[in-house]
Short mmCIF file of C-alpha atoms (C1' of nucleotides) and ligand atoms in Angstrom, two decimals:
data_model
loop_
_atom_site.label_atom_id
_atom_site.label_comp_id
_atom_site.label_asym_id
_atom_site.label_seq_id
_atom_site.Cartn_x
_atom_site.Cartn_y
_atom_site.Cartn_z
CA UNK A 16 -5.63 -9.18 -0.94
CA UNK A 17 -2.66 -11.54 -0.85
CA UNK A 18 -2.80 -15.17 0.21
CA UNK A 19 -1.40 -14.69 3.69
CA UNK A 20 -3.78 -11.92 4.74
CA UNK A 21 -6.74 -13.69 3.22
CA UNK A 22 -5.86 -16.82 5.10
CA UNK A 23 -5.53 -15.03 8.41
CA UNK A 24 -8.75 -13.20 7.81
CA UNK A 25 -10.62 -16.42 7.18
CA UNK A 26 -9.08 -18.07 10.18
CA UNK A 27 -9.98 -15.12 12.37
CA UNK A 28 -13.50 -15.07 11.07
CA UNK A 29 -13.94 -18.77 11.75
CA UNK A 30 -12.83 -18.25 15.34
CA UNK A 31 -14.97 -15.24 16.00
CA UNK A 32 -18.31 -16.98 16.63
CA UNK A 33 -16.70 -19.37 19.09
CA UNK A 34 -15.03 -16.48 20.86
CA UNK A 35 -18.29 -14.62 21.15
CA UNK A 36 -20.12 -17.69 22.40
CA UNK A 37 -17.45 -18.19 25.02
CA UNK A 38 -17.78 -14.58 26.08
CA UNK A 39 -21.55 -14.88 26.38
CA UNK A 40 -21.29 -18.12 28.36
CA UNK A 41 -18.90 -16.51 30.78
CA UNK A 42 -21.50 -13.85 31.49
CA UNK A 43 -24.49 -16.15 31.69
CA UNK A 44 -25.86 -14.74 28.46
CA UNK A 45 -27.56 -16.63 25.67
CA UNK A 46 -26.63 -16.94 22.03
CA UNK A 47 -29.85 -15.93 20.34
CA UNK A 48 -30.69 -15.64 16.68
CA UNK A 49 -30.61 -11.84 16.63
CA UNK A 50 -27.17 -11.91 18.21
CA UNK A 51 -26.00 -14.40 15.63
CA UNK A 52 -27.37 -12.31 12.77
CA UNK A 53 -25.66 -9.19 14.08
CA UNK A 54 -22.38 -11.02 14.62
CA UNK A 55 -22.43 -12.31 11.05
CA UNK A 56 -23.26 -8.88 9.68
CA UNK A 57 -20.40 -7.33 11.63
CA UNK A 58 -17.97 -9.99 10.47
CA UNK A 59 -18.95 -9.30 6.88
CA UNK A 60 -17.61 -5.80 7.14
CA UNK A 61 -14.04 -4.74 6.65
CA UNK A 62 -14.75 -1.04 7.06
CA UNK A 63 -15.74 1.38 9.79
CA UNK A 64 -19.51 1.17 10.10
CA UNK A 65 -22.01 2.99 12.25
CA UNK A 66 -24.50 1.33 14.56
CA UNK A 67 -27.50 3.05 13.06
CA UNK A 68 -26.55 2.19 9.51
CA UNK A 69 -26.22 -1.47 10.47
CA UNK A 70 -29.52 -1.27 12.35
CA UNK A 71 -31.28 0.14 9.29
CA UNK A 72 -29.90 -2.62 7.16
CA UNK A 73 -30.79 -5.43 9.54
CA UNK A 74 -34.28 -4.12 10.07
CA UNK A 75 -34.97 -5.15 6.48
CA UNK A 76 -33.33 -8.53 6.80
CA UNK A 77 -35.11 -11.82 6.07
CA UNK A 78 -34.60 -12.26 9.81
CA UNK A 79 -35.36 -8.71 10.97
CA UNK A 80 -33.48 -7.46 13.99
CA UNK A 81 -34.59 -4.46 15.97
CA UNK A 82 -32.61 -1.31 16.43
CA UNK A 83 -32.45 -1.95 20.18
CA UNK A 84 -30.88 -5.35 19.67
CA UNK A 85 -28.32 -4.03 17.24
CA UNK A 86 -27.18 -1.39 19.68
CA UNK A 87 -27.14 -3.85 22.56
CA UNK A 88 -25.25 -6.49 20.66
CA UNK A 89 -22.67 -4.13 19.22
CA UNK A 90 -21.94 -3.11 22.79
CA UNK A 91 -21.46 -6.76 23.70
CA UNK A 92 -19.21 -7.38 20.70
CA UNK A 93 -17.14 -4.44 21.81
CA UNK A 94 -16.90 -5.73 25.37
CA UNK A 95 -15.93 -9.14 24.07
CA UNK A 96 -13.08 -7.58 22.13
CA UNK A 97 -14.41 -8.63 18.73
CA UNK A 98 -15.16 -5.07 17.74
CA UNK A 99 -13.58 -1.75 18.48
CA UNK A 100 -15.59 1.42 18.86
CA UNK A 101 -14.53 4.78 17.46
CA UNK A 102 -15.77 8.30 17.78
CA UNK A 103 -14.88 10.26 14.68
CA UNK A 104 -17.12 13.12 15.77
CA UNK A 105 -20.47 13.87 14.25
CA UNK A 106 -22.18 12.29 17.22
CA UNK A 107 -22.24 8.74 15.93
CA UNK A 108 -20.31 5.72 17.04
CA UNK A 109 -18.42 3.65 14.50
CA UNK A 110 -17.24 0.10 14.80
CA UNK A 111 -14.60 -2.01 13.13
CA UNK A 112 -13.41 -5.57 13.54
CA UNK A 113 -10.68 -5.92 16.12
CA UNK A 114 -10.08 -9.65 16.49
CA UNK A 115 -6.70 -10.58 15.07
CA UNK A 116 -5.92 -7.03 14.10
CA UNK A 117 -3.24 -4.85 15.63
CA UNK A 118 -3.67 -1.37 17.04
CA UNK A 119 -3.71 1.47 14.57
CA UNK A 120 -4.79 5.09 14.39
CA UNK A 121 -6.72 7.06 11.79
CA UNK A 122 -6.49 9.78 9.19
CA UNK A 123 -9.96 11.18 8.53
CA UNK A 124 -10.66 13.13 5.35
CA UNK A 125 -13.05 15.98 6.06
CA UNK A 126 -13.61 16.35 2.36
CA UNK A 127 -14.94 12.91 1.48
CA UNK A 128 -15.03 10.99 4.75
CA UNK A 129 -12.45 8.48 3.68
CA UNK A 130 -10.53 6.86 6.50
CA UNK A 131 -6.92 5.85 6.22
CA UNK A 132 -5.34 3.69 8.87
CA UNK A 133 -1.76 3.96 10.01
CA UNK A 134 0.57 2.48 12.55
CA UNK A 135 3.53 4.31 13.96
CA UNK A 136 5.54 2.60 16.68
CA UNK A 137 7.53 5.74 17.41
CA UNK A 138 4.39 7.72 18.17
CA UNK A 139 3.15 4.90 20.37
CA UNK A 140 6.45 4.87 22.19
CA UNK A 141 6.42 8.61 22.77
CA UNK A 142 2.94 8.32 24.18
CA UNK A 143 4.22 5.78 26.67
CA UNK A 144 6.90 8.22 27.71
CA UNK A 145 4.37 10.97 28.22
CA UNK A 146 2.06 8.88 30.37
CA UNK A 147 4.92 7.48 32.39
CA UNK A 148 6.25 10.93 33.11
CA UNK A 149 2.80 11.91 34.39
CA UNK A 150 2.33 8.86 36.57
CA UNK A 151 -0.63 8.07 34.39
CA UNK A 152 -1.70 4.54 33.45
CA UNK A 153 -2.91 4.45 29.88
CA UNK A 154 -5.93 2.25 29.16
CA UNK A 155 -6.59 3.24 25.57
CA UNK A 156 -5.98 6.19 23.34
CA UNK A 157 -7.25 7.84 20.25
CA UNK A 158 -5.21 9.69 17.68
CA UNK A 159 -7.13 11.11 14.78
CA UNK A 160 -5.72 13.43 12.18
CA UNK A 161 -8.35 15.34 10.23
CA UNK A 162 -7.59 16.91 6.89
CA UNK A 163 -7.81 16.36 3.17
CA UNK A 164 -6.81 13.18 1.41
CA UNK A 165 -4.82 13.08 -1.78
CA UNK A 166 -7.93 12.49 -3.89
CA UNK A 167 -9.76 15.47 -2.39
CA UNK A 168 -6.78 17.71 -2.90
CA UNK A 169 -6.55 16.78 -6.55
CA UNK A 170 -10.25 17.42 -6.82
CA UNK A 171 -9.66 20.85 -5.31
CA UNK A 172 -11.78 20.19 -2.24
CA UNK A 173 -10.78 22.20 0.81
CA UNK A 174 -12.16 24.42 3.52
CA UNK A 175 -10.92 26.56 6.33
CA UNK A 176 -10.13 24.70 9.55
CA UNK A 177 -12.60 26.68 11.60
CA UNK A 178 -15.55 25.72 9.46
CA UNK A 179 -14.48 22.20 8.63
CA UNK A 180 -16.68 19.33 9.68
CA UNK A 181 -17.04 15.63 9.10
CA UNK A 182 -19.03 14.38 6.14
CA UNK A 183 -22.18 12.54 7.07
CA UNK A 184 -20.82 9.28 5.75
CA UNK A 185 -17.60 7.54 6.53
CA UNK A 186 -16.39 6.15 3.28
CA UNK A 187 -13.86 3.38 3.57
CA UNK A 188 -10.41 2.25 4.48
CA UNK A 189 -7.02 2.80 2.98
CA UNK A 190 -4.50 0.73 4.82
CA UNK A 191 -0.98 1.86 5.53
CA UNK A 192 1.82 0.88 7.82
CA UNK A 193 4.63 3.15 8.86
CA UNK B 12 1.35 31.11 38.62
CA UNK B 13 4.57 33.01 38.05
CA UNK B 14 4.74 36.63 37.02
CA UNK B 15 5.44 36.03 33.39
CA UNK B 16 2.52 33.68 32.82
CA UNK B 17 0.21 35.85 34.80
CA UNK B 18 1.24 38.84 32.79
CA UNK B 19 0.69 37.08 29.50
CA UNK B 20 -2.63 35.81 30.64
CA UNK B 21 -3.79 39.29 31.57
CA UNK B 22 -2.50 40.73 28.36
CA UNK B 23 -4.23 38.05 26.36
CA UNK B 24 -7.44 38.56 28.20
CA UNK B 25 -7.34 42.28 27.59
CA UNK B 26 -6.91 41.69 23.88
CA UNK B 27 -9.60 39.09 23.57
CA UNK B 28 -12.64 41.41 23.44
CA UNK B 29 -11.04 43.52 20.75
CA UNK B 30 -10.17 40.44 18.75
CA UNK B 31 -13.72 39.18 18.98
CA UNK B 32 -15.16 42.53 18.01
CA UNK B 33 -12.87 42.64 15.01
CA UNK B 34 -13.97 39.17 14.03
CA UNK B 35 -17.63 40.13 14.32
CA UNK B 36 -17.13 43.31 12.30
CA UNK B 37 -15.46 41.36 9.54
CA UNK B 38 -18.55 39.25 9.25
CA UNK B 39 -21.07 42.03 9.51
CA UNK B 40 -22.16 40.79 12.92
CA UNK B 41 -23.06 42.88 15.93
CA UNK B 42 -21.55 42.94 19.40
CA UNK B 43 -24.61 42.48 21.56
CA UNK B 44 -24.94 42.21 25.29
CA UNK B 45 -25.51 38.45 25.33
CA UNK B 46 -22.38 37.95 23.25
CA UNK B 47 -20.45 40.14 25.63
CA UNK B 48 -21.70 38.26 28.66
CA UNK B 49 -20.76 34.93 27.11
CA UNK B 50 -17.34 36.17 26.08
CA UNK B 51 -16.65 37.38 29.62
CA UNK B 52 -17.82 34.10 31.10
CA UNK B 53 -15.61 32.13 28.73
CA UNK B 54 -12.60 34.32 29.51
CA UNK B 55 -13.14 33.73 33.21
CA UNK B 56 -12.48 30.05 32.78
CA UNK B 57 -9.12 28.42 32.71
CA UNK B 58 -10.46 24.90 32.42
CA UNK B 59 -12.26 22.74 29.89
CA UNK B 60 -15.94 23.58 30.16
CA UNK B 61 -19.01 22.26 28.41
CA UNK B 62 -21.49 24.36 26.50
CA UNK B 63 -24.49 23.13 28.43
CA UNK B 64 -22.89 23.73 31.79
CA UNK B 65 -22.10 27.31 30.80
CA UNK B 66 -25.62 27.72 29.43
CA UNK B 67 -27.12 26.54 32.71
CA UNK B 68 -24.99 28.97 34.61
CA UNK B 69 -25.73 31.97 32.39
CA UNK B 70 -29.43 31.26 32.37
CA UNK B 71 -29.40 32.30 36.04
CA UNK B 72 -27.25 35.37 35.50
CA UNK B 73 -28.32 38.87 36.51
CA UNK B 74 -28.34 39.34 32.73
CA UNK B 75 -29.82 35.99 31.69
CA UNK B 76 -28.66 34.52 28.42
CA UNK B 77 -30.55 31.82 26.61
CA UNK B 78 -29.23 28.39 25.83
CA UNK B 79 -29.52 29.11 22.11
CA UNK B 80 -27.36 32.20 22.40
CA UNK B 81 -24.72 30.38 24.42
CA UNK B 82 -24.43 27.64 21.82
CA UNK B 83 -24.43 30.13 18.98
CA UNK B 84 -21.84 32.38 20.57
CA UNK B 85 -19.50 29.57 21.59
CA UNK B 86 -19.51 28.51 17.95
CA UNK B 87 -18.56 32.05 16.97
CA UNK B 88 -15.82 32.19 19.58
CA UNK B 89 -14.47 28.97 18.17
CA UNK B 90 -14.56 30.27 14.62
CA UNK B 91 -12.82 33.44 15.75
CA UNK B 92 -10.03 31.37 17.23
CA UNK B 93 -10.62 32.56 20.80
CA UNK B 94 -11.83 29.15 21.91
CA UNK B 95 -10.96 25.63 20.95
CA UNK B 96 -13.54 22.86 20.90
CA UNK B 97 -12.84 19.34 22.16
CA UNK B 98 -14.71 16.09 22.06
CA UNK B 99 -13.69 13.96 25.04
CA UNK B 100 -16.48 11.50 24.30
CA UNK B 101 -19.66 11.31 26.30
CA UNK B 102 -21.51 13.20 23.61
CA UNK B 103 -20.76 16.70 24.86
CA UNK B 104 -18.56 19.38 23.44
CA UNK B 105 -16.00 21.05 25.65
CA UNK B 106 -14.27 24.37 25.16
CA UNK B 107 -11.09 25.95 26.39
CA UNK B 108 -9.39 29.26 25.78
CA UNK B 109 -7.09 29.20 22.80
CA UNK B 110 -5.91 32.78 22.31
CA UNK B 111 -2.25 33.08 23.17
CA UNK B 112 -1.93 29.42 24.03
CA UNK B 113 0.03 26.86 22.06
CA UNK B 114 -1.20 23.55 20.78
CA UNK B 115 -1.34 20.70 23.25
CA UNK B 116 -2.95 17.31 23.65
CA UNK B 117 -4.75 15.67 26.56
CA UNK B 118 -4.58 12.92 29.11
CA UNK B 119 -8.06 12.10 30.35
CA UNK B 120 -8.56 10.27 33.64
CA UNK B 121 -11.48 7.86 33.35
CA UNK B 122 -11.48 7.54 37.12
CA UNK B 123 -12.06 11.14 38.15
CA UNK B 124 -12.35 13.08 34.89
CA UNK B 125 -9.26 15.11 35.49
CA UNK B 126 -7.57 16.42 32.38
CA UNK B 127 -3.84 16.80 32.07
CA UNK B 128 -2.36 18.69 29.17
CA UNK B 129 0.89 17.85 27.48
CA UNK B 130 2.98 18.96 24.58
CA UNK B 131 5.31 16.67 22.69
CA UNK B 132 7.10 18.07 19.65
CA UNK B 133 8.38 14.65 18.65
CA UNK B 134 4.88 13.22 18.43
CA UNK B 135 3.77 16.24 16.44
CA UNK B 136 6.69 15.76 14.11
CA UNK B 137 5.95 12.07 13.59
CA UNK B 138 2.38 12.97 12.76
CA UNK B 139 3.63 15.28 10.05
CA UNK B 140 5.67 12.44 8.63
CA UNK B 141 2.66 10.16 8.58
CA UNK B 142 0.41 12.65 6.80
CA UNK B 143 3.10 13.57 4.33
CA UNK B 144 3.69 9.95 3.45
CA UNK B 145 -0.04 9.59 2.75
CA UNK B 146 -0.32 12.72 0.63
CA UNK B 147 -2.70 13.97 3.29
CA UNK B 148 -3.00 17.61 4.34
CA UNK B 149 -3.58 17.85 8.05
CA UNK B 150 -6.03 20.52 9.21
CA UNK B 151 -6.25 19.60 12.87
CA UNK B 152 -5.78 16.56 15.01
CA UNK B 153 -6.81 15.10 18.28
CA UNK B 154 -4.69 12.91 20.52
CA UNK B 155 -6.31 11.80 23.72
CA UNK B 156 -4.92 9.24 26.09
CA UNK B 157 -7.48 7.77 28.46
CA UNK B 158 -6.45 6.04 31.64
CA UNK B 159 -5.96 6.55 35.36
CA UNK B 160 -4.19 9.49 36.88
CA UNK B 161 -1.72 9.20 39.71
CA UNK B 162 -4.31 10.27 42.28
CA UNK B 163 -6.82 7.67 41.15
CA UNK B 164 -4.21 4.94 41.17
CA UNK B 165 -3.24 5.77 44.72
CA UNK B 166 -6.88 5.75 45.61
CA UNK B 167 -7.16 2.27 44.04
CA UNK B 168 -9.60 3.34 41.36
CA UNK B 169 -9.47 1.25 38.23
CA UNK B 170 -11.65 -0.65 35.79
CA UNK B 171 -11.26 -2.93 32.83
CA UNK B 172 -10.71 -1.13 29.52
CA UNK B 173 -13.80 -2.64 27.93
CA UNK B 174 -16.16 -1.23 30.50
CA UNK B 175 -14.36 2.03 31.09
CA UNK B 176 -16.18 5.24 30.36
CA UNK B 177 -15.80 8.92 30.95
CA UNK B 178 -17.07 10.45 34.17
CA UNK B 179 -19.97 12.84 33.68
CA UNK B 180 -17.88 15.78 34.77
CA UNK B 181 -14.57 16.94 33.48
CA UNK B 182 -12.66 18.07 36.49
CA UNK B 183 -9.76 20.36 35.80
CA UNK B 184 -6.36 20.89 34.32
CA UNK B 185 -2.94 19.76 35.27
CA UNK B 186 -0.43 21.42 33.02
CA UNK B 187 2.71 19.73 31.77
CA UNK B 188 5.22 20.27 29.03
CA UNK B 189 7.44 17.58 27.58
"C1'" DT C 3 -30.42 62.19 18.38
"C1'" DC C 4 -33.44 59.80 15.27
"C1'" DT C 5 -34.37 56.03 11.99
"C1'" DG C 6 -34.68 51.84 9.65
"C1'" DA C 7 -32.50 47.88 7.49
"C1'" DG C 8 -30.79 44.08 9.06
"C1'" DA C 9 -28.99 41.24 12.77
"C1'" DT C 10 -30.15 38.96 17.20
"C1'" DT C 11 -32.70 37.12 20.81
"C1'" DG C 12 -35.38 33.73 23.59
"C1'" DA C 13 -38.94 30.31 24.27
"C1'" DG C 14 -39.88 26.35 23.00
"C1'" DA C 15 -40.38 22.96 19.23
"C1'" DC C 16 -37.55 19.86 16.98
"C1'" DT C 17 -33.71 16.49 15.77
"C1'" DG C 18 -31.29 12.31 15.71
"C1'" DA C 19 -28.57 8.95 17.81
"C1'" DT C 20 -28.89 6.17 21.52
"C1'" DT C 21 -31.06 4.16 25.63
"C1'" DC C 22 -34.86 2.59 28.25
"C1'" DT C 23 -39.34 0.13 29.40
"C1'" DC C 24 -41.87 -3.85 29.78
"C1'" DA C 25 -45.05 -7.38 28.20
"C1'" DA C 26 -44.46 -11.21 25.14
"C1'" DT C 27 -41.13 -14.71 23.65
"C1'" DA C 28 -36.98 -17.50 23.21
"C1'" DT C 29 -33.14 -20.13 25.32
"C1'" DC C 30 -31.02 -23.87 27.58
"C1'" DA C 31 -29.55 -26.46 31.79
"C1'" DT C 32 -31.78 -29.98 33.99
"C1'" DA D 4 -40.31 -31.23 27.83
"C1'" DT D 5 -40.11 -27.67 31.68
"C1'" DG D 6 -39.22 -23.60 33.96
"C1'" DA D 7 -36.09 -20.09 35.64
"C1'" DT D 8 -33.91 -16.49 33.15
"C1'" DA D 9 -32.48 -13.92 29.64
"C1'" DT D 10 -33.95 -11.52 25.40
"C1'" DT D 11 -36.69 -9.27 22.17
"C1'" DG D 12 -39.09 -5.45 19.75
"C1'" DA D 13 -42.08 -1.47 19.52
"C1'" DG D 14 -42.22 2.62 20.90
"C1'" DA D 15 -41.42 6.04 24.58
"C1'" DA D 16 -37.81 8.60 26.62
"C1'" DT D 17 -33.41 11.05 26.82
"C1'" DC D 18 -30.44 14.70 25.91
"C1'" DA D 19 -27.10 17.68 23.76
"C1'" DG D 20 -27.56 20.46 20.32
"C1'" DT D 21 -30.17 23.00 16.49
"C1'" DC D 22 -33.93 25.41 14.47
"C1'" DT D 23 -38.05 28.64 14.09
"C1'" DC D 24 -39.85 33.03 14.10
"C1'" DA D 25 -42.09 37.02 16.14
"C1'" DA D 26 -40.41 40.57 19.09
"C1'" DT D 27 -36.31 43.25 20.03
"C1'" DC D 28 -31.75 45.18 19.60
"C1'" DT D 29 -27.68 47.51 16.91
"C1'" DC D 30 -25.45 50.84 14.62
"C1'" DA D 31 -24.36 53.32 10.24
"C1'" DG D 32 -26.20 57.04 8.24
"C1'" DA D 33 -29.28 61.19 8.13
MN1 MN E 216 -9.52 1.35 11.80
MN1 MN E 217 -6.51 21.77 26.91
ZN1 ZN E 218 -11.05 12.96 0.82
ZN1 ZN E 219 -8.16 10.40 38.15
#
DNA sequence: TCTGAGATTGAGACTGATTCTCAATATCAT
DNA sequence: ATGATATTGAGAATCAGTCTCAATCTCAGA
């Protein structure tokens, strides 16, 4: 919301199309209109969005894009590093912008679906120690803490761990840095 | 492998059926033969196994059990606390025995599918700090580190992070405590 | 041991996200 | 502008998991 972040966001967004085009070129792929539409739609989002929700939306676009193309292009955007893919359970993949952002992990509210991001260098460091001790080379990791957010607690929402499950919809982002 | 662990394992296994029966009673459910067969099959395993693999196996049993019953009973075993459910990606649920075991997280080799368990109290503690700071009540969490195990590295197996994916089969367990 | 209310089973239909197929179409280096 | 390739979209296919429901068990009580 402040000037610095906004500026970086804009800068990143301006660079994204060029980065994607470069990625496509390097693979002998073409920059088509559907791909452009999907890229723009993805760049418009600051939240964690699912492939099928985006597909539904773009199907009704002035420039309709098919479900197949949305799935294919999101995969490309992920490979290019522009997007990051997450599995919050529930059998659907979610995406979020990755270009110009730093690694973070997630708190997932099983009451309302709200997602809160956090960064914790100490946790990251301990993970390195664990992998090193095991002779394991880490490529990526996923740390998700499921529970109830402050708002849901105030609202009295809760359930027993054994029965708990993700809400159908992921709701939004609450940033946070440790 | 040592006497103490073996003893605890046996003891735990002996208690499991009673615990499950108690759980069923408390819910007005009946202990049927299929449920017994599935319980026994689950207790026989020390690894991380998928529901569909177990269903395939039990379909060919001397006392055949249907896919539906396997899925239904694994869910019950999870709710009863005898099993824990994991999502290692790849769209399949995996289970492992939970009774008498302590919480641990997983290293997943994307070269060979081998799973290594680890425990790290410091990471757990930092997680508590994160959730507390957010006014979040943690119900459960999942920390998975994907990468290449020592064996795969020696074998020269590797791939770029963007293309990496889980092997179809989860291979086994390598225990470890930090 | 017998009985019946109520729970469970199994076969197979169904679901829903994602992937695949392939003929028609768009892209872009030349 | 042309043509070798890559891409698209509609719909079929996949696949783990869930649901349906008539036939079949369980087990507390008689
Ligand atoms: Mn995020
Ligand atoms: Mn485990
Ligand atoms: Zn919430
Ligand atoms: Zn390996």
